[in-house]
mmCIF file with all atom_site columns, C-alpha atoms and ligand atoms in Angstrom:
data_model
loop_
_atom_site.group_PDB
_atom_site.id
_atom_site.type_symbol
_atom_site.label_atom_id
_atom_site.label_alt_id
_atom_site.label_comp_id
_atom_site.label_asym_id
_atom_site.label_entity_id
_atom_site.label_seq_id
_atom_site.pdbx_PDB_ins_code
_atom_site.Cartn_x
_atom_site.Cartn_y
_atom_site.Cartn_z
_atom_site.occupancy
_atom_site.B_iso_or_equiv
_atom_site.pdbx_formal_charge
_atom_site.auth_seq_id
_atom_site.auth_comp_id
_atom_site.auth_asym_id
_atom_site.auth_atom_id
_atom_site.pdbx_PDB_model_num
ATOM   1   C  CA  . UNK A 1 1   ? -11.585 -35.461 -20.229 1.00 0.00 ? 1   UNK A CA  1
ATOM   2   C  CA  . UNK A 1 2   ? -10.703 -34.581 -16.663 1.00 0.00 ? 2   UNK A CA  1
ATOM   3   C  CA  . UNK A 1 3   ? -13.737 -31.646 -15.439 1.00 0.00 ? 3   UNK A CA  1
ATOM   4   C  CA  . UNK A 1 4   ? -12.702 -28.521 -15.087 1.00 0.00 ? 4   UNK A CA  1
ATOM   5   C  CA  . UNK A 1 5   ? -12.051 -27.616 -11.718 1.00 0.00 ? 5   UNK A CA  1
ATOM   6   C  CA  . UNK A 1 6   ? -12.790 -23.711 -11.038 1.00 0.00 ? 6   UNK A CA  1
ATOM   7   C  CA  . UNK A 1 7   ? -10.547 -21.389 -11.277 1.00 0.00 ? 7   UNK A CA  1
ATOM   8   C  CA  . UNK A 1 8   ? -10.045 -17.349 -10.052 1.00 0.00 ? 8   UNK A CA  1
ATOM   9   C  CA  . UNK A 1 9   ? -11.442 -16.388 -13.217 1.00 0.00 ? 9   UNK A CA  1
ATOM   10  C  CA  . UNK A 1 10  ? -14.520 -17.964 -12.157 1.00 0.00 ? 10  UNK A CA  1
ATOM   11  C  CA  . UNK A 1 11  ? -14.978 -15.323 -10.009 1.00 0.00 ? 11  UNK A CA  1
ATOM   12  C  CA  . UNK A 1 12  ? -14.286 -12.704 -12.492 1.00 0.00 ? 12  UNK A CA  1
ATOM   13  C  CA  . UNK A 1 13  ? -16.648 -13.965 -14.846 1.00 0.00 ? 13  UNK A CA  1
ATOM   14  C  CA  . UNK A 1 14  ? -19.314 -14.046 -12.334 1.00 0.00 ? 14  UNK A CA  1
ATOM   15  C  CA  . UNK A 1 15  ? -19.569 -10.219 -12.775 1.00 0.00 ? 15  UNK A CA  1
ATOM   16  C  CA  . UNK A 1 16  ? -19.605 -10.801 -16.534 1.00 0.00 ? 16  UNK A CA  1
ATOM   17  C  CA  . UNK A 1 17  ? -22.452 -12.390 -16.896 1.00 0.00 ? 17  UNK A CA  1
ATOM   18  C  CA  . UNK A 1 18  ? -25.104 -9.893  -18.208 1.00 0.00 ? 18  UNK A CA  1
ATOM   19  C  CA  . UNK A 1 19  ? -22.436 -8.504  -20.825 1.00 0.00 ? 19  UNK A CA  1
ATOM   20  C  CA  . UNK A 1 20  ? -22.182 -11.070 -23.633 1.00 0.00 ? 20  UNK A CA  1
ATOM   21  C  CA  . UNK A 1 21  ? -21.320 -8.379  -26.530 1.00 0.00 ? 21  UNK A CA  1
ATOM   22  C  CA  . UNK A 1 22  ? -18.041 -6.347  -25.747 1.00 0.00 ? 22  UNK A CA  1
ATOM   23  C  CA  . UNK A 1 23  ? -14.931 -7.003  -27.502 1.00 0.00 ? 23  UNK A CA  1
ATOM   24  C  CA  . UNK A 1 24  ? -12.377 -7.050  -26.168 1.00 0.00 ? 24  UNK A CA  1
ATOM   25  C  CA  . UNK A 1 25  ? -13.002 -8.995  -23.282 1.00 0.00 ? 25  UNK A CA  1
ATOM   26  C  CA  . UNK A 1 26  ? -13.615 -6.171  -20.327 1.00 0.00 ? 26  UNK A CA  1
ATOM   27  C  CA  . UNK A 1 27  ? -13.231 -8.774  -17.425 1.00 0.00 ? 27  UNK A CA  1
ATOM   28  C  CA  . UNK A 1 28  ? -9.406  -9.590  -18.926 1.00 0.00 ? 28  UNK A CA  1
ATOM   29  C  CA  . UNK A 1 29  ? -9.072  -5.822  -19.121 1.00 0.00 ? 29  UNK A CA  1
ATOM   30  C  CA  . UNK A 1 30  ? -10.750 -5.149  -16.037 1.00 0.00 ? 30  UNK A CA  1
ATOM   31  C  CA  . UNK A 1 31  ? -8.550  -7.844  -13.726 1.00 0.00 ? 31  UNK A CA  1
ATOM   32  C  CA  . UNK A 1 32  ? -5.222  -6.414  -15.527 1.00 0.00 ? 32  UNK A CA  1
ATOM   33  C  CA  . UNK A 1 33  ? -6.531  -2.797  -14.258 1.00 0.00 ? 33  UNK A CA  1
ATOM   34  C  CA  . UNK A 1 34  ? -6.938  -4.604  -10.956 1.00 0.00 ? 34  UNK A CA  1
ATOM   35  C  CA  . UNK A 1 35  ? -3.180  -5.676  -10.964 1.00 0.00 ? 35  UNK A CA  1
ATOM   36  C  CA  . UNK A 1 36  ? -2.111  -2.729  -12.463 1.00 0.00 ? 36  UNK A CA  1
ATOM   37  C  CA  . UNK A 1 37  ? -3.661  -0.597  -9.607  1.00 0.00 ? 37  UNK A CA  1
ATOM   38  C  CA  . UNK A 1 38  ? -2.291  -3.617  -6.756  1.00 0.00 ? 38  UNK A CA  1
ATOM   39  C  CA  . UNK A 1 39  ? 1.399   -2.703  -8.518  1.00 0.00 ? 39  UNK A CA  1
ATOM   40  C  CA  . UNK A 1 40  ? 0.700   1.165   -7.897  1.00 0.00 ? 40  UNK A CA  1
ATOM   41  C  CA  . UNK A 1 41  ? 0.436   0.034   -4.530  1.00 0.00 ? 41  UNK A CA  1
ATOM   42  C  CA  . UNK A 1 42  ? 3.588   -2.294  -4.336  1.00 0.00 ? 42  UNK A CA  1
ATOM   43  C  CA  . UNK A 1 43  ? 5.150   0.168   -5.531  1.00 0.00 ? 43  UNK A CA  1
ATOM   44  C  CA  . UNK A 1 44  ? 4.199   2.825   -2.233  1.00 0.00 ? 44  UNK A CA  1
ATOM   45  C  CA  . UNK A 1 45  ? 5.039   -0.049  -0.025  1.00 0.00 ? 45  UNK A CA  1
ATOM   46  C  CA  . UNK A 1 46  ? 8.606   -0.630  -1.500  1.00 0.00 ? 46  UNK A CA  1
ATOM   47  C  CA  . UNK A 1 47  ? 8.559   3.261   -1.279  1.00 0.00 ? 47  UNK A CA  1
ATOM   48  C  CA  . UNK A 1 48  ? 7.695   2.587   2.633   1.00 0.00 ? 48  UNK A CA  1
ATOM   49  C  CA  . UNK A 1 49  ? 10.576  0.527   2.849   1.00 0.00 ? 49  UNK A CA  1
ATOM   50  C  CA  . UNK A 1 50  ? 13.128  3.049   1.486   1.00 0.00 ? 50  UNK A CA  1
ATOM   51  C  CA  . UNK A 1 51  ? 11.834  5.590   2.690   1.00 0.00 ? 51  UNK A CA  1
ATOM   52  C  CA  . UNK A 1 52  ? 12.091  4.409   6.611   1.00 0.00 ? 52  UNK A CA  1
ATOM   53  C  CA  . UNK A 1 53  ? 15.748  3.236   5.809   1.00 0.00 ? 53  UNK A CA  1
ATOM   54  C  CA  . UNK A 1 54  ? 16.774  5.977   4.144   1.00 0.00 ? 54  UNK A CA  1
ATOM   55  C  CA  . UNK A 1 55  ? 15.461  8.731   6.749   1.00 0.00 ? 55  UNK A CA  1
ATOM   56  C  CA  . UNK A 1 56  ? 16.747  6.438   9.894   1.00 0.00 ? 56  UNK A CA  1
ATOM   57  C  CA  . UNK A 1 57  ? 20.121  6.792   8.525   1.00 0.00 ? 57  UNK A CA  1
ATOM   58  C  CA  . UNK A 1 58  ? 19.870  10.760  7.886   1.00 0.00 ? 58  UNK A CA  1
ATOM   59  C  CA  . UNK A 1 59  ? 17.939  11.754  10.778  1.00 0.00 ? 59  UNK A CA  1
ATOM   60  C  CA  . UNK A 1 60  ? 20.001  14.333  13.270  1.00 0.00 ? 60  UNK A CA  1
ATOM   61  C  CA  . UNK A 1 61  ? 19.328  16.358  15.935  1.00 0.00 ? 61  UNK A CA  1
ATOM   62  C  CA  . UNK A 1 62  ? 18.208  16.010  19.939  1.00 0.00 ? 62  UNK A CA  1
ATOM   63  C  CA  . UNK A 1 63  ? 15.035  13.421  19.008  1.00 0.00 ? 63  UNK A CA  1
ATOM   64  C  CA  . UNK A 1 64  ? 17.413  11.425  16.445  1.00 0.00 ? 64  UNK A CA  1
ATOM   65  C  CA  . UNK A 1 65  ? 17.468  8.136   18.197  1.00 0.00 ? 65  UNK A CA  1
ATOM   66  C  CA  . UNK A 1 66  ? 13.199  8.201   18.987  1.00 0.00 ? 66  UNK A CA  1
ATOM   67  C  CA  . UNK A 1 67  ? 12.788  8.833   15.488  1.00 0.00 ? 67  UNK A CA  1
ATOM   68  C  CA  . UNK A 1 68  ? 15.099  6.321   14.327  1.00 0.00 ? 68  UNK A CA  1
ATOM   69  C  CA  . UNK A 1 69  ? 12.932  3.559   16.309  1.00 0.00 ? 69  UNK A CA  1
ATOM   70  C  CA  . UNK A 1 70  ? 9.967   5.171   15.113  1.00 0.00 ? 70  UNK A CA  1
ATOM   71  C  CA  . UNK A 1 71  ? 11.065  4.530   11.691  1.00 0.00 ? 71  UNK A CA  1
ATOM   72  C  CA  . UNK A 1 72  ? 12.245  1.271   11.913  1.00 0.00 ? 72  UNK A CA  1
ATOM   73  C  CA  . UNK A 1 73  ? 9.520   -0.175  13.352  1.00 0.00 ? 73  UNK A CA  1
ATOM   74  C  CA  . UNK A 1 74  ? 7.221   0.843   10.895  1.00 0.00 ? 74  UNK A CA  1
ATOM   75  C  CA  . UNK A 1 75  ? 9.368   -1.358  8.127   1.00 0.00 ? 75  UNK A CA  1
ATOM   76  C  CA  . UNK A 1 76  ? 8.677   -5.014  9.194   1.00 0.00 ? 76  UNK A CA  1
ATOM   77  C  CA  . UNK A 1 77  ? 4.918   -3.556  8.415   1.00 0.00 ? 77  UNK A CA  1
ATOM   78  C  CA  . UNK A 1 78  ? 5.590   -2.428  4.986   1.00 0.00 ? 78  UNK A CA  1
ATOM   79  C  CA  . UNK A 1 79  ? 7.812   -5.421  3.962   1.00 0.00 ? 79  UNK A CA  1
ATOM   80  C  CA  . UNK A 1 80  ? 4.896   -7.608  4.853   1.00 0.00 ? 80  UNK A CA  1
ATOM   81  C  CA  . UNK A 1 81  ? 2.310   -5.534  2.918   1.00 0.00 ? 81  UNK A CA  1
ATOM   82  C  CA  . UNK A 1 82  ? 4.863   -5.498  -0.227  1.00 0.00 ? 82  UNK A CA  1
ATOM   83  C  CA  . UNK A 1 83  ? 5.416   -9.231  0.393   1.00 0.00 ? 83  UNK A CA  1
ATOM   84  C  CA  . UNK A 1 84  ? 1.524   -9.589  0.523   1.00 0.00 ? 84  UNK A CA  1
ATOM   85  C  CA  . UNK A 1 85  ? 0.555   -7.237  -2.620  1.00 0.00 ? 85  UNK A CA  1
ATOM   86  C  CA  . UNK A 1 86  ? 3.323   -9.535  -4.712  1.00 0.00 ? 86  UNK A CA  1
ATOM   87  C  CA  . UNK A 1 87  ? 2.000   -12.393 -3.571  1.00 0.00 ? 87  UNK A CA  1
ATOM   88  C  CA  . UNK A 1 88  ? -1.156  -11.474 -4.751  1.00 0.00 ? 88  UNK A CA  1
ATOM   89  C  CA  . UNK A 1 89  ? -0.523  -10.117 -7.702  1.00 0.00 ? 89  UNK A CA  1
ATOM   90  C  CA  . UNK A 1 90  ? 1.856   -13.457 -9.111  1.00 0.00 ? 90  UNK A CA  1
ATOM   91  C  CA  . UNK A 1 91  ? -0.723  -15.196 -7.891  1.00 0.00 ? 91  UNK A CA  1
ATOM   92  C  CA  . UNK A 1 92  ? -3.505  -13.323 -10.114 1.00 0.00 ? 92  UNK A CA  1
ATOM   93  C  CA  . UNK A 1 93  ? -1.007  -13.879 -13.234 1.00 0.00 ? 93  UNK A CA  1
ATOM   94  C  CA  . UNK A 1 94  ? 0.935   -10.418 -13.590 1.00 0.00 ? 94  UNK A CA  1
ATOM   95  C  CA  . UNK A 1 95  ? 4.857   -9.409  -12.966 1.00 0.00 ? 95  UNK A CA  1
ATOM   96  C  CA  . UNK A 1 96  ? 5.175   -7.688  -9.072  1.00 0.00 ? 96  UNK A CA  1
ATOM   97  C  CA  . UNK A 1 97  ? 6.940   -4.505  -9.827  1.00 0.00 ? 97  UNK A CA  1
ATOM   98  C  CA  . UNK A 1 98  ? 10.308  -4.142  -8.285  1.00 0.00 ? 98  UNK A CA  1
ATOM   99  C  CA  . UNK A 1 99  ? 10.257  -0.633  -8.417  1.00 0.00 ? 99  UNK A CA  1
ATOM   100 C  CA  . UNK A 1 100 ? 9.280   1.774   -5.226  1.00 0.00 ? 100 UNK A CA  1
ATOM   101 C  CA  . UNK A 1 101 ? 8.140   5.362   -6.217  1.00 0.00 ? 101 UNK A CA  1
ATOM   102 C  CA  . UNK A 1 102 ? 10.417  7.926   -5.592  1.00 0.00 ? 102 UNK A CA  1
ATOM   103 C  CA  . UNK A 1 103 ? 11.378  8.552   -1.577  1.00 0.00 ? 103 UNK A CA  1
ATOM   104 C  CA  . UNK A 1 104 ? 10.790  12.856  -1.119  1.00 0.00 ? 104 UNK A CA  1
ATOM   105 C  CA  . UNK A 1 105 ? 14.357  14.011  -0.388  1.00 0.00 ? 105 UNK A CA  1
ATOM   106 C  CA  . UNK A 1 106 ? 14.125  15.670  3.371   1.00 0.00 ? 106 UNK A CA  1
ATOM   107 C  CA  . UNK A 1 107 ? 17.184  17.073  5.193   1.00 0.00 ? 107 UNK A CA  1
ATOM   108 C  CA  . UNK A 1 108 ? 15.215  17.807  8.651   1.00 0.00 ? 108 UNK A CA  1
ATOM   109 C  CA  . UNK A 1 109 ? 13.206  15.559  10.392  1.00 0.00 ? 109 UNK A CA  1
ATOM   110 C  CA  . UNK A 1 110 ? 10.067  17.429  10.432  1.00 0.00 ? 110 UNK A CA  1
ATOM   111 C  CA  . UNK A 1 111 ? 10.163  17.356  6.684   1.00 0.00 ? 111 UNK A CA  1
ATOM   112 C  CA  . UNK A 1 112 ? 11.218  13.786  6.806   1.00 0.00 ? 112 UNK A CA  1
ATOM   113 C  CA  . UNK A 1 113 ? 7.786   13.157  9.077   1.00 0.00 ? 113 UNK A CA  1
ATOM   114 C  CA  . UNK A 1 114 ? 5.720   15.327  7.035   1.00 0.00 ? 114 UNK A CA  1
ATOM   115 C  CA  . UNK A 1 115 ? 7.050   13.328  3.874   1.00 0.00 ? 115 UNK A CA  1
ATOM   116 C  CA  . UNK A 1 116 ? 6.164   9.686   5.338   1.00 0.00 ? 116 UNK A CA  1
ATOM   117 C  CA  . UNK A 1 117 ? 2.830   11.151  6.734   1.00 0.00 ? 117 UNK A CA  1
ATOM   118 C  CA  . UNK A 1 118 ? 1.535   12.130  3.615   1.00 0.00 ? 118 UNK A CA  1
ATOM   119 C  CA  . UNK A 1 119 ? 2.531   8.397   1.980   1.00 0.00 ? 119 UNK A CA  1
ATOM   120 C  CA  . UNK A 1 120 ? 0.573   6.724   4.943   1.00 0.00 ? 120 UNK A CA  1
ATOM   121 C  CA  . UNK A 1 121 ? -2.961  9.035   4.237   1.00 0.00 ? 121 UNK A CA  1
ATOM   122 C  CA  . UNK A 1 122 ? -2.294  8.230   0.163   1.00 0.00 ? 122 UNK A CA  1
ATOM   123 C  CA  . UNK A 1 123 ? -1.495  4.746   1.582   1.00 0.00 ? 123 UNK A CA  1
ATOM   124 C  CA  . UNK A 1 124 ? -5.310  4.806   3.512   1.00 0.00 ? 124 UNK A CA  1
ATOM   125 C  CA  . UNK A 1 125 ? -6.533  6.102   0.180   1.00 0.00 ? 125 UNK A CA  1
ATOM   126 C  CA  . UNK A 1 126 ? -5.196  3.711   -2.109  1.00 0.00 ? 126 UNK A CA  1
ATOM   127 C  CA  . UNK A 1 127 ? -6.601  0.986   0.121   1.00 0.00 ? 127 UNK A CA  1
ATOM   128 C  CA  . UNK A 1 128 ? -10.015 2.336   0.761   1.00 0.00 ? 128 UNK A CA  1
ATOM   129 C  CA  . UNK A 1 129 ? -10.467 2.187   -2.949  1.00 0.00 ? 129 UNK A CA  1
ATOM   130 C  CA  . UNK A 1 130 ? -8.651  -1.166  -3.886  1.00 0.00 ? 130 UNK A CA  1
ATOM   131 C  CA  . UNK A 1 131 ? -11.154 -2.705  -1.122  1.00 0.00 ? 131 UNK A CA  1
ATOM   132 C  CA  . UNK A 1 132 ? -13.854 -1.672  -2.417  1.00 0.00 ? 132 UNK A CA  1
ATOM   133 C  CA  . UNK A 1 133 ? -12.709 -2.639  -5.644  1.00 0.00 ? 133 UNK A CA  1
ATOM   134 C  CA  . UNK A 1 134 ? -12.013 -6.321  -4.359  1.00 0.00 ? 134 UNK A CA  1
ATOM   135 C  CA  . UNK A 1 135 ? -15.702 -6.491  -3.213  1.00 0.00 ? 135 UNK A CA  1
ATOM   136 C  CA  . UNK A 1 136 ? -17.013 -5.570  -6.101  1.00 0.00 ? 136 UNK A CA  1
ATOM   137 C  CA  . UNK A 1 137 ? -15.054 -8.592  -7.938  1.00 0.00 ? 137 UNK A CA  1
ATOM   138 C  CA  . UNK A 1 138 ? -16.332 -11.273 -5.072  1.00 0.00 ? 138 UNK A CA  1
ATOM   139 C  CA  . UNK A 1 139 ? -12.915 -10.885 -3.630  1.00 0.00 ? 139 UNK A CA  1
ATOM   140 C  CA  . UNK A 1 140 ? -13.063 -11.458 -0.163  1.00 0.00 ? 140 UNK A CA  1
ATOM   141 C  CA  . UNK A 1 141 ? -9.924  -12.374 1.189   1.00 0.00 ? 141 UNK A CA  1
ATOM   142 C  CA  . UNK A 1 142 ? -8.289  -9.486  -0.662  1.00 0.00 ? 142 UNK A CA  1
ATOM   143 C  CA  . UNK A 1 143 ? -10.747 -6.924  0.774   1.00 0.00 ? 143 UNK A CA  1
ATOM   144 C  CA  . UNK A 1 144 ? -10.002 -8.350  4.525   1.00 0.00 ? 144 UNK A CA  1
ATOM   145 C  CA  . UNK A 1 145 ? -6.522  -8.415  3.803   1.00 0.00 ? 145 UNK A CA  1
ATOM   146 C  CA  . UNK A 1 146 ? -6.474  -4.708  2.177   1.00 0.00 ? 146 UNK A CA  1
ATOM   147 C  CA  . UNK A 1 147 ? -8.174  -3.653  5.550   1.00 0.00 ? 147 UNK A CA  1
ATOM   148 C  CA  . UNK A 1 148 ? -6.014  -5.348  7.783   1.00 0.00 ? 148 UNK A CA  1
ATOM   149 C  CA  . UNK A 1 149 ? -3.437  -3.172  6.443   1.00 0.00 ? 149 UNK A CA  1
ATOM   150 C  CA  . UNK A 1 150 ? -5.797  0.154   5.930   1.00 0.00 ? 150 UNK A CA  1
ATOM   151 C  CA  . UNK A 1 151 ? -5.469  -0.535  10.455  1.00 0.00 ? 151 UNK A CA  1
ATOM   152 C  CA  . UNK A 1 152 ? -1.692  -0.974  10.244  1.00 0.00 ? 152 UNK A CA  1
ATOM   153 C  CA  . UNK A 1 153 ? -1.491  2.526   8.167   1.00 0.00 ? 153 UNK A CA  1
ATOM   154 C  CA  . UNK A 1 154 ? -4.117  3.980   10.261  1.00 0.00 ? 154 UNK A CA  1
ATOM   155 C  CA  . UNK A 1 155 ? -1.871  3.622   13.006  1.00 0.00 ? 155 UNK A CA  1
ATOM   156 C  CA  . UNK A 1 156 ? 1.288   4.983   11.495  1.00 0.00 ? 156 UNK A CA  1
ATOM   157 C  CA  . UNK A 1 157 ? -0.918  7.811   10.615  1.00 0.00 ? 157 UNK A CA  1
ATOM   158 C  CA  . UNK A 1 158 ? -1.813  8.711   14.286  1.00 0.00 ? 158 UNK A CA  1
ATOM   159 C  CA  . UNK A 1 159 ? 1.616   8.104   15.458  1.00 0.00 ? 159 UNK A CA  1
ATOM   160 C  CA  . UNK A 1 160 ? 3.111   10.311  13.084  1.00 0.00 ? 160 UNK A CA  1
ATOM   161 C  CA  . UNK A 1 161 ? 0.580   12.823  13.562  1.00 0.00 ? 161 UNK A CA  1
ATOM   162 C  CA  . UNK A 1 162 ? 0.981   12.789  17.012  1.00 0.00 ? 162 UNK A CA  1
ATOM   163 C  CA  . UNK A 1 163 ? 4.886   14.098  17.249  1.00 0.00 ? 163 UNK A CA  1
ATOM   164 C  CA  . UNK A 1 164 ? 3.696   16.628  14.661  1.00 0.00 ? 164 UNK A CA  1
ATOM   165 C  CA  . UNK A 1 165 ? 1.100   18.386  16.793  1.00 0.00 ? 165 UNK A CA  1
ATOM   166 C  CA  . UNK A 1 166 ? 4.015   18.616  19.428  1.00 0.00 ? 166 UNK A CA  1
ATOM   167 C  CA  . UNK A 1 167 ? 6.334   19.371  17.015  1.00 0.00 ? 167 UNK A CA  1
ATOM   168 C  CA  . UNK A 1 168 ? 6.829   23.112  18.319  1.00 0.00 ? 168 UNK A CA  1
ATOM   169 C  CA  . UNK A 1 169 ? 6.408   22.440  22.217  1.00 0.00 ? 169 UNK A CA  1
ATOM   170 C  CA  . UNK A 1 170 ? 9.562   20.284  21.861  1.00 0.00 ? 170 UNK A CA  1
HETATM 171 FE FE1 . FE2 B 2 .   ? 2.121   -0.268  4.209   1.00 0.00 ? 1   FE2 B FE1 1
HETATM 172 FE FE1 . FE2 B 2 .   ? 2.529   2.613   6.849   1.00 0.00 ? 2   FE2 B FE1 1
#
């Protein structure tokens, strides 16, 4: 018999260990909540995606072309969180969603800021949480990673609060 080399449950298990009685098993439940709730975050990042390629294109007005680069730099970001979040998720045994949650429909581009402002502080939030979630499971890399990005959406979150505060002086 070949020995069993460890494997990512390993890790999972290791918080299992006083809890010998529950059925079903609550570490396969709790590591599909943990993908489940890694999906709800795919899910904001394809939402990213869209929603900076989707405002670019309908921005107007005197600041059209600032914005524009403002948006579109923000998307190599996002792609590489999505591409990160799927990577981790196949890797952890579930199906990456391919679906981003809805993009807020905006016609100006103060609602269009406002719109993507409030999806990088629910980004912050989501992340926060999922970290500390990731510690809790022994999952270091993860909770690096997940704060790596909590920095990147930290500073779309200043940028983007920073034209808003001179949004009326301009
Ligand atoms: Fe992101
Ligand atoms: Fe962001």
């Amino acid at each position: 018999m070949p020995s069993q080399a460890p494997t990512k449950n390993d890790a999972y298990a290791r918080n299992a260990s006083n809890d010998i009685t529950s059925q079903p098993d609550p570490i396969v439940a709790d590591r599909q909540s943990l993908i489940d709730d890694l999906n709800h975050d795919l899910a904001g990042e394809l939402q990213a995606v869209v929603m900076c390629i989707q405002y670019s294109a309908k921005l107007t007005g005197p600041h059209r072309r600032e914005l524009r680069a403002l948006f579109q730099a923000e998307i190599a970001d996002e792609q590489g969180h999505a591409q990160f979040l799927a990577d981790k998720i196949a890797s952890m045994g579930g199906e990456p969603t391919t679906v981003p949650r809805p993009v807020p429909k905006a016609d100006h581009p103060r609602e269009m800021l406002e719109h993507a402002l409030a999806a990088e502080r629910q980004a912050i939030t989501n992340y926060t949480e999922r970290s500390r979630q990731a510690e809790t499971w022994g999952e270091v890399g993860l909770k690096v990673s997940l704060e790596s990005q909590i920095v990147d959406e930290t500073r779309h979150k200043e940028e983007l609060e920073r034209v808003l505060a001179g949004w009326d002086e301009s």
